[in-house]
Short mmCIF file of C-alpha atoms and ligand atoms in Angstrom, two decimals:
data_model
loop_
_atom_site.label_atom_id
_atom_site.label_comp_id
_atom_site.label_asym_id
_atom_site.label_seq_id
_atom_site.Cartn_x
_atom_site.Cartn_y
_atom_site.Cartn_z
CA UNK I 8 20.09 -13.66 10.16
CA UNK I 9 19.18 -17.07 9.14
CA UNK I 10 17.51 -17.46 5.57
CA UNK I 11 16.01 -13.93 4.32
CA UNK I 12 12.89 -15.08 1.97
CA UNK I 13 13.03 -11.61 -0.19
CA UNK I 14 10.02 -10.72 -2.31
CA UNK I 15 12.17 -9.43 -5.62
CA UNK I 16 13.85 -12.44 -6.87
CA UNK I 17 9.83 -14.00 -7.26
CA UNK I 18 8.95 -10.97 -8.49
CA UNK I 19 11.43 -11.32 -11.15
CA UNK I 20 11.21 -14.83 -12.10
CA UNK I 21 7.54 -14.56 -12.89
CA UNK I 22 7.54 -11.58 -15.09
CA UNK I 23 9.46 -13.42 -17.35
CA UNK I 24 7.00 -16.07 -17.54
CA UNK I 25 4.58 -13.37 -17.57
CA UNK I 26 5.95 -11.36 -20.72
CA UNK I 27 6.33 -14.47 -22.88
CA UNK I 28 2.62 -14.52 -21.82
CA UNK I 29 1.30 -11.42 -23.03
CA UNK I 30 3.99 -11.51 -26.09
CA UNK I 31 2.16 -15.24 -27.01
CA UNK I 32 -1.37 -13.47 -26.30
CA UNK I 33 -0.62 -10.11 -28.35
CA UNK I 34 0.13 -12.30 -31.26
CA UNK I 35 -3.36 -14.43 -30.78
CA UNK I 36 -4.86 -10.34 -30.91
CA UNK I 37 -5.57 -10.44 -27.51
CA UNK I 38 -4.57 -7.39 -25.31
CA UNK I 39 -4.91 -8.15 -21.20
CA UNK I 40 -6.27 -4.96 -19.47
CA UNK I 41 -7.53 -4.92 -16.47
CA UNK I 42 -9.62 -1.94 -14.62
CA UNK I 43 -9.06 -0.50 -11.08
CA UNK I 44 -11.91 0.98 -9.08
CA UNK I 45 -10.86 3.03 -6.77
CA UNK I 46 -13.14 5.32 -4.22
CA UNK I 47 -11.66 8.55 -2.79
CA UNK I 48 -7.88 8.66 -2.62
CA UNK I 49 -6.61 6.79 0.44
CA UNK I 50 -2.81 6.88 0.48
CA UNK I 51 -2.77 3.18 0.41
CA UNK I 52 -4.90 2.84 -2.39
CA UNK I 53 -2.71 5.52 -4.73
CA UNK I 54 0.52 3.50 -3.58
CA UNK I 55 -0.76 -0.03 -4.29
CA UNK I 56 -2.02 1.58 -7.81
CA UNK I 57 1.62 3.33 -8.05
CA UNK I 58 2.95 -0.44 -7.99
CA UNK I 59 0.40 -2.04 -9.84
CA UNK I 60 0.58 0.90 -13.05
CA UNK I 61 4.64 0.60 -12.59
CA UNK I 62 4.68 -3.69 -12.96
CA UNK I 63 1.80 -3.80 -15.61
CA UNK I 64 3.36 -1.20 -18.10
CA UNK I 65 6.78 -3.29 -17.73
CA UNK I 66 4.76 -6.68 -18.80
CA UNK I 67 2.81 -4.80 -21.59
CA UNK I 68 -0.95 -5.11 -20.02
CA UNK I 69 -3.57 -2.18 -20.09
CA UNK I 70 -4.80 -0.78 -17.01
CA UNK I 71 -7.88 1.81 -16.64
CA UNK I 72 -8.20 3.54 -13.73
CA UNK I 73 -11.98 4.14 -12.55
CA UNK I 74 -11.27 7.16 -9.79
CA UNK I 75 -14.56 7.59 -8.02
CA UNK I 76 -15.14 10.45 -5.17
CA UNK I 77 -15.17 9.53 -1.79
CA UNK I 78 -19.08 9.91 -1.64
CA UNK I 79 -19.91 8.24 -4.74
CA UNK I 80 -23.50 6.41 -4.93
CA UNK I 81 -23.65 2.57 -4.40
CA UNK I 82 -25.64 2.71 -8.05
CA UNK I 83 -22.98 4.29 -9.11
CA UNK I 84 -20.28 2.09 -8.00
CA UNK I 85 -22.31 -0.90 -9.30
CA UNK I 86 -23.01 1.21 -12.80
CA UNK I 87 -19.34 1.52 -13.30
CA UNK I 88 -18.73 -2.50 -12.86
CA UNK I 89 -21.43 -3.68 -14.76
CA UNK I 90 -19.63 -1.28 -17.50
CA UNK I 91 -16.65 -3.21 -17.02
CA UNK I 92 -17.72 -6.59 -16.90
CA UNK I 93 -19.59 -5.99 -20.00
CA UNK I 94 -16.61 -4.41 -21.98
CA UNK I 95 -14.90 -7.04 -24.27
CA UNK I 96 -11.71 -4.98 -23.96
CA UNK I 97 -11.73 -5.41 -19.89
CA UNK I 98 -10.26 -8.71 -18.71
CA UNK I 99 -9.39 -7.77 -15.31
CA UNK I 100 -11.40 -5.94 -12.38
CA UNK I 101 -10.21 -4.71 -9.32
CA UNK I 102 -11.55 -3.12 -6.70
CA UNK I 103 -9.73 -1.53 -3.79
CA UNK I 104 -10.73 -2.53 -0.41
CA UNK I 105 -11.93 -1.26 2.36
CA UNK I 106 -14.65 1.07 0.66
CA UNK I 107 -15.91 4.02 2.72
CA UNK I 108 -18.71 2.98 5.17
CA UNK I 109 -21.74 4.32 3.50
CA UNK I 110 -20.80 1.24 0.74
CA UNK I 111 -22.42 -1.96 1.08
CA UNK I 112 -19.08 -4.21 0.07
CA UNK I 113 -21.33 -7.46 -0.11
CA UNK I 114 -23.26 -6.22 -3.25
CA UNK I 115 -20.26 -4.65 -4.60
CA UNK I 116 -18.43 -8.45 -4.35
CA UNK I 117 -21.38 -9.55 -6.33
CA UNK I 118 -21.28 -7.13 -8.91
CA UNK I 119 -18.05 -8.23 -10.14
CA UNK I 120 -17.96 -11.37 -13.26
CA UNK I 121 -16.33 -13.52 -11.37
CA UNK I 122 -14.39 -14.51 -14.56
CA UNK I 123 -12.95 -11.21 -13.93
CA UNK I 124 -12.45 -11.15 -10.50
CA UNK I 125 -9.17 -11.19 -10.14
CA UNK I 126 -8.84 -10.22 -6.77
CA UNK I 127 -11.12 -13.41 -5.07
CA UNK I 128 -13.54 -10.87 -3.89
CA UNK I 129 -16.59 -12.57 -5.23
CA UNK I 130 -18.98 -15.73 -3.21
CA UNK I 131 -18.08 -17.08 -6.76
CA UNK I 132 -14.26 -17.60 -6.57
CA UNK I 133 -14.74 -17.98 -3.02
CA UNK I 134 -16.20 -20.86 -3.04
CA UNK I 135 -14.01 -22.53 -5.65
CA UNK I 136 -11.10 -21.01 -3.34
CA UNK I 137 -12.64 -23.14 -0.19
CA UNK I 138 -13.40 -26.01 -2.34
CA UNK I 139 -9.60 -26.25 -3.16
CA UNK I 140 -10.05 -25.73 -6.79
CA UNK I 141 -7.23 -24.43 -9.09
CA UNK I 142 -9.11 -22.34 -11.36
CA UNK I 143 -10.32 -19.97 -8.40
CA UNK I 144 -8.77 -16.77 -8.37
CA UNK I 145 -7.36 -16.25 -4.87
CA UNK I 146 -6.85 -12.91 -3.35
CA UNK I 147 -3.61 -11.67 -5.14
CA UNK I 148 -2.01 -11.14 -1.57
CA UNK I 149 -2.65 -14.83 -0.56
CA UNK I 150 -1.47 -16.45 -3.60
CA UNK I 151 1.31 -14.21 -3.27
CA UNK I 152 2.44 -16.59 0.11
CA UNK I 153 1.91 -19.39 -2.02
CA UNK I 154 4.37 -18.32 -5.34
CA UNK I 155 7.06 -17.70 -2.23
CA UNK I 156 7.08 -21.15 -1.43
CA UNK I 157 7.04 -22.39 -4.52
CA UNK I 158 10.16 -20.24 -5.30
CA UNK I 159 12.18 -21.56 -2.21
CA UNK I 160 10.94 -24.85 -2.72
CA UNK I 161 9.21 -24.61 1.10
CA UNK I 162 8.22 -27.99 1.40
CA UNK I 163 4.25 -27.41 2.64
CA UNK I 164 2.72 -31.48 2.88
CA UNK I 165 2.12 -32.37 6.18
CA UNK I 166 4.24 -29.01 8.11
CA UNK I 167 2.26 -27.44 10.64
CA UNK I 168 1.05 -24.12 9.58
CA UNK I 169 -0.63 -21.76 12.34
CA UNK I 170 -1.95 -18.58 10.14
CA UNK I 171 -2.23 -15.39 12.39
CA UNK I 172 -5.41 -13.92 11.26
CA UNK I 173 -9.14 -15.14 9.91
CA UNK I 174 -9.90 -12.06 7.41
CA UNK I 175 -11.14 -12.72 3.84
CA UNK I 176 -8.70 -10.91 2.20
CA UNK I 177 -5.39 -13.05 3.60
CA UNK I 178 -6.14 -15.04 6.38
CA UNK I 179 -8.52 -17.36 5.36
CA UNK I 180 -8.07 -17.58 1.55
CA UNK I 181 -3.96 -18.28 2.70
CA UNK I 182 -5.20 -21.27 4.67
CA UNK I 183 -7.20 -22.39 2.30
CA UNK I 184 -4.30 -22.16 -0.29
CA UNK I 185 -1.88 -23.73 2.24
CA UNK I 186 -4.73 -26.65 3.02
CA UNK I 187 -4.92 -27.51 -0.76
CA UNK I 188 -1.14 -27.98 -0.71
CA UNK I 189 -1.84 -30.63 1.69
CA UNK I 190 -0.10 -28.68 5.21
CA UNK I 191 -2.18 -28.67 8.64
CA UNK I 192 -3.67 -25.83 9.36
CA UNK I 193 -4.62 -23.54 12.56
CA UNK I 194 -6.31 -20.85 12.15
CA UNK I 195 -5.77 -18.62 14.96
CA UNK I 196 -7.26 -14.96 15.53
CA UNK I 197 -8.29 -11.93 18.18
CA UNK I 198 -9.89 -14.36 20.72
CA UNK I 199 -7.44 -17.58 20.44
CA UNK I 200 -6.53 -18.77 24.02
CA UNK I 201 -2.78 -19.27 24.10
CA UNK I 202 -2.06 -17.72 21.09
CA UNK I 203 1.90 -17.62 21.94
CA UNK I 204 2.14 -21.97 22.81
CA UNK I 205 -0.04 -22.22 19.33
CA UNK I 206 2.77 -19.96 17.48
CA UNK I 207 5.60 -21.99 18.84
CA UNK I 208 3.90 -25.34 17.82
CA UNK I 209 4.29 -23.76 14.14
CA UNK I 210 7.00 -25.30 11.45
CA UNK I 211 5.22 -22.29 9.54
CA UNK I 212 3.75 -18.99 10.68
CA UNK I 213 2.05 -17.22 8.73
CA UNK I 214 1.47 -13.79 10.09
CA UNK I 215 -1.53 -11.41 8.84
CA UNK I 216 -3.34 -9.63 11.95
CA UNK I 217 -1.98 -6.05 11.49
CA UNK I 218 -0.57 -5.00 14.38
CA UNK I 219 3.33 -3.53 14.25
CA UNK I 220 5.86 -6.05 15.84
CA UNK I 221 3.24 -7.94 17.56
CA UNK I 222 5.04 -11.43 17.00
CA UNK I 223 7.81 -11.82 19.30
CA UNK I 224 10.86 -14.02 19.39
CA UNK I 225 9.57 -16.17 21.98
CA UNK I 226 6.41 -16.73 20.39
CA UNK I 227 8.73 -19.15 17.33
CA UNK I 228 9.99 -21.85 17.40
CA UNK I 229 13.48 -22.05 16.65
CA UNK I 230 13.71 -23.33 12.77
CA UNK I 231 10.39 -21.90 11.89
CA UNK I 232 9.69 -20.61 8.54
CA UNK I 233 7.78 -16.46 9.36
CA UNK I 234 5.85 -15.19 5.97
CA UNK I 235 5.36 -11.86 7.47
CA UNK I 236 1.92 -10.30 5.54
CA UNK I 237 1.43 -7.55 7.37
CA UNK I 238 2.09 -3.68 6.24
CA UNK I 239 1.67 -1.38 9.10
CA UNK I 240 3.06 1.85 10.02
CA UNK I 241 4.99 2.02 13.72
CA UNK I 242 4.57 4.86 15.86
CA UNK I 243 7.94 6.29 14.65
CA UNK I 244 6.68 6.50 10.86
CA UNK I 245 8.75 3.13 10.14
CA UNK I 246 7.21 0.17 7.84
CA UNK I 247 6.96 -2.59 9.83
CA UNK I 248 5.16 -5.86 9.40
CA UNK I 249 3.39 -7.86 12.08
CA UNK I 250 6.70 -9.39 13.36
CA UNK I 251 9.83 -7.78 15.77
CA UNK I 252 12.09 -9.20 12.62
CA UNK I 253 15.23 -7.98 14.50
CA UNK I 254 14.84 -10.83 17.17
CA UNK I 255 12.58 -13.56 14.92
CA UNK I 256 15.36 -13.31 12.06
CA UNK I 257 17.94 -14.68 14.54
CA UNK I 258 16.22 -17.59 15.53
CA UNK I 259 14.00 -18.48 12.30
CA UNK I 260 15.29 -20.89 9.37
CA UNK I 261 13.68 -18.47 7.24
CA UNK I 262 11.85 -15.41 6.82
CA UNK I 263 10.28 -12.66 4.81
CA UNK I 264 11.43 -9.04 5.39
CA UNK I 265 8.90 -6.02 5.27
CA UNK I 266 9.17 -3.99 2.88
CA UNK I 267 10.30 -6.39 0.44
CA UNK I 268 8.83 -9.47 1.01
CA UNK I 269 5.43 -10.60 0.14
CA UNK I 270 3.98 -7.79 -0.67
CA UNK I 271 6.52 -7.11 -3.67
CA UNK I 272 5.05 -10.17 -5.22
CA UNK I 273 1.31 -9.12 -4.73
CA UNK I 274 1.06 -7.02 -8.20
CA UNK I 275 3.03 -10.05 -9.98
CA UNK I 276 0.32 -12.15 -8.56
CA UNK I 277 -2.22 -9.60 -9.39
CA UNK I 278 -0.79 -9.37 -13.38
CA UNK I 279 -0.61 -13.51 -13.50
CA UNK I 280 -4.35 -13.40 -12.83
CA UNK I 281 -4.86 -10.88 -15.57
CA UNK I 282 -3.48 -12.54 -17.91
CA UNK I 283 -4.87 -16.05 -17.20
CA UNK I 284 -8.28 -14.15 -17.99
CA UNK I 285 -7.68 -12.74 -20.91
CA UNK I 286 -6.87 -16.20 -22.26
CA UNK I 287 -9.98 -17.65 -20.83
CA UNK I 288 -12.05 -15.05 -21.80
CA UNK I 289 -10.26 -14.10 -25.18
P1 NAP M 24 -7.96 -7.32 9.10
O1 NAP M 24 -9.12 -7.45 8.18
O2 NAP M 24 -7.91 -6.20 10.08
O3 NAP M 24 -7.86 -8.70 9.92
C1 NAP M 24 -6.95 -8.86 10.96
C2 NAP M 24 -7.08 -10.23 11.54
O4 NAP M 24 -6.10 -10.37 12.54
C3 NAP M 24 -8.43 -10.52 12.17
O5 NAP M 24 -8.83 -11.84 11.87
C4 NAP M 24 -8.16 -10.36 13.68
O6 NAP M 24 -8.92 -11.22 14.50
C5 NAP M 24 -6.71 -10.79 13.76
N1 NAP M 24 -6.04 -10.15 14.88
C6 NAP M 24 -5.97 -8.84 15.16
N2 NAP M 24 -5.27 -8.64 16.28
C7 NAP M 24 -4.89 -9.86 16.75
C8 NAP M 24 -4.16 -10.30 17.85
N3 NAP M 24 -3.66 -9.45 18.75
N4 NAP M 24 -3.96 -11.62 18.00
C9 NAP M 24 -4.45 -12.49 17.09
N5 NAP M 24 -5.17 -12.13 16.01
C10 NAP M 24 -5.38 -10.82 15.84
O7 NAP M 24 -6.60 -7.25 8.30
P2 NAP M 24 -6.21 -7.88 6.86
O8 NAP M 24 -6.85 -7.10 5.77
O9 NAP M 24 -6.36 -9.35 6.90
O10 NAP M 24 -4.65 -7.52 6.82
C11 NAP M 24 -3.75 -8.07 7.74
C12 NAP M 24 -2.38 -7.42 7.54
O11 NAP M 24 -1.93 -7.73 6.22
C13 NAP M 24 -2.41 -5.89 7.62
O12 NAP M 24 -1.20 -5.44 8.19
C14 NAP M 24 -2.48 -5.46 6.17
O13 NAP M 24 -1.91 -4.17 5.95
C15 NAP M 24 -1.64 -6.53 5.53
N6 NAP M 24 -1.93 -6.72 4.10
C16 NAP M 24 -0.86 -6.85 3.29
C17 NAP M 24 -1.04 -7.01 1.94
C18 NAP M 24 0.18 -7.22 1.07
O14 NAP M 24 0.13 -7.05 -0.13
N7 NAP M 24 1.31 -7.66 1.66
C19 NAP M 24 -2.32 -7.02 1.40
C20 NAP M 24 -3.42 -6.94 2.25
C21 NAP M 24 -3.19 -6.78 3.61
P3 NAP M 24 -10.53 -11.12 14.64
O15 NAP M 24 -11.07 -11.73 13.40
O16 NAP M 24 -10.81 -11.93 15.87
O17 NAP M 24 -10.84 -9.66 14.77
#
């Protein structure tokens, strides 16, 4: 084991930014909530909102949960979010992803105020995201990558970053993040020819395709930094992310564990955003 990059120690050090935050906002009269829509009750979903009730009641911000059934009505869905963006008291929207098929997720992206959007789902915050803009809210889980390096003090101008992965949701909006920080990016997904040579030419790999152990020791280069994204369950009922960390973590400078790494900073993330739009919005 080289360097382990462990998700906690972030965690920590921006809640207590975060609660001299909502202390200094409280004051002002202002009381960051934010609303969760959540369809049906995929396990996921109720652990992720397990986490996210658990860090927001320890930084004193208000959370509403909107539990729809599993065959709820797209009017519905978009009823429910034009409630929140319309109620003063809501800073905050979030809704869990993927939605049941019958859904259409594009309109439900563009239902959301994008000044609550907290989550980067909108074309709104997107495009400020691609754009390299500050003020875009990023997908909580991609930011998250980006408040680990800051906490190590990973250098990111000019390294080589190869990001395993093209979704919306981490992939792309992590390159983009890593991009404005001024690193070179590859992109690299399902159909990329020599995927293994394009790891190894990595100082950074960023790894977010899903698929249990799939990165391999002799896919790094010795002295690479891993952020390992992915969350998936092995065949034996383990949590694993996307790379063997047994083998990588003996060769790698550094490198996030799973559980514990970035996903442990995702609801921080997710409460920073929250609380930057209660201030903007008031
Ligand atoms: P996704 O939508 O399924 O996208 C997976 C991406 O990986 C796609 O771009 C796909 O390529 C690519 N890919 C799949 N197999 C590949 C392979 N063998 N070689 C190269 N690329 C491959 O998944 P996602 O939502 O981005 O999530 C990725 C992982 O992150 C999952 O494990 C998920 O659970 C985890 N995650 C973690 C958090 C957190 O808080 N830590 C949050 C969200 C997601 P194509 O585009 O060519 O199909």
């Amino acid at each position: 084991m080289r360097k382990l990059l462990a998700g906690a120690p972030v965690a920590e050090a921006m809640s207590e930014r975060l609660l001299k935050e909502t202390a200094q906002l409280r004051v002002a009269g202002i009381f960051p909530k934010l609303a969760i829509v959540r369809v049906g009750e995929r396990p996921d979903d109720l652990s992720y909102e397990r986490a996210i009730l658990k860090r927001m009641s320890k930084l004193g911000i208000d959370v509403e949960v909107v539990a729809l059934p599993e065959d709820v009505s797209q009017d519905d869905v978009e009823a429910r979010l034009a409630q929140a963006n319309e109620d003063p008291a809501t800073h905050g929207i979030l809704v869990f992803r993927p939605l049941p098929e019958h859904l259409d997720e594009a309109r439900i992206r563009r239902a959301v105020d994008p000044s609550k959007d907290v989550d980067g789902m909108s074309p709104q915050n997107e495009g400020l995201l691609f754009e390299g803009d500050e003020q875009a809210f990023a997908p909580c889980t991609a930011q998250a990558v980006v408040e680990m390096f800051d906490h190590y003090r990973g250098g990111l101008r000019g390294r080589r970053v190869v990001v395993l992965g093209r979704s919306m949701v981490v992939g792309r909006p992590v390159a983009m993040l890593l991009l404005a920080r001024d690193a070179t990016v590859t992109i690299c997904h399902s159909k990329t020819k020599d995927l293994a040579d394009r790891c190894r030419e990595a100082d950074i790999l960023v790894c977010a395709i899903g698929r249990a152990r799939y990165v391999t020791a002799d896919m790094v280069s010795p002295d690479a930094v891993v952020i390992d994204v992915g969350i998936n369950v092995d065949a034996s009922g383990e949590l694993v992310g996307d790379v063997d960390y047994e083998a990588v973590s003996e060769l790698a400078a550094s490198i996030t564990p799973v559980p514990g790494g970035v996903g442990a900073v995702t609801t921080s993330v997710l409460a920073d955003h929250v609380i930057r739009a209660a201030r903007a919005i008031g």
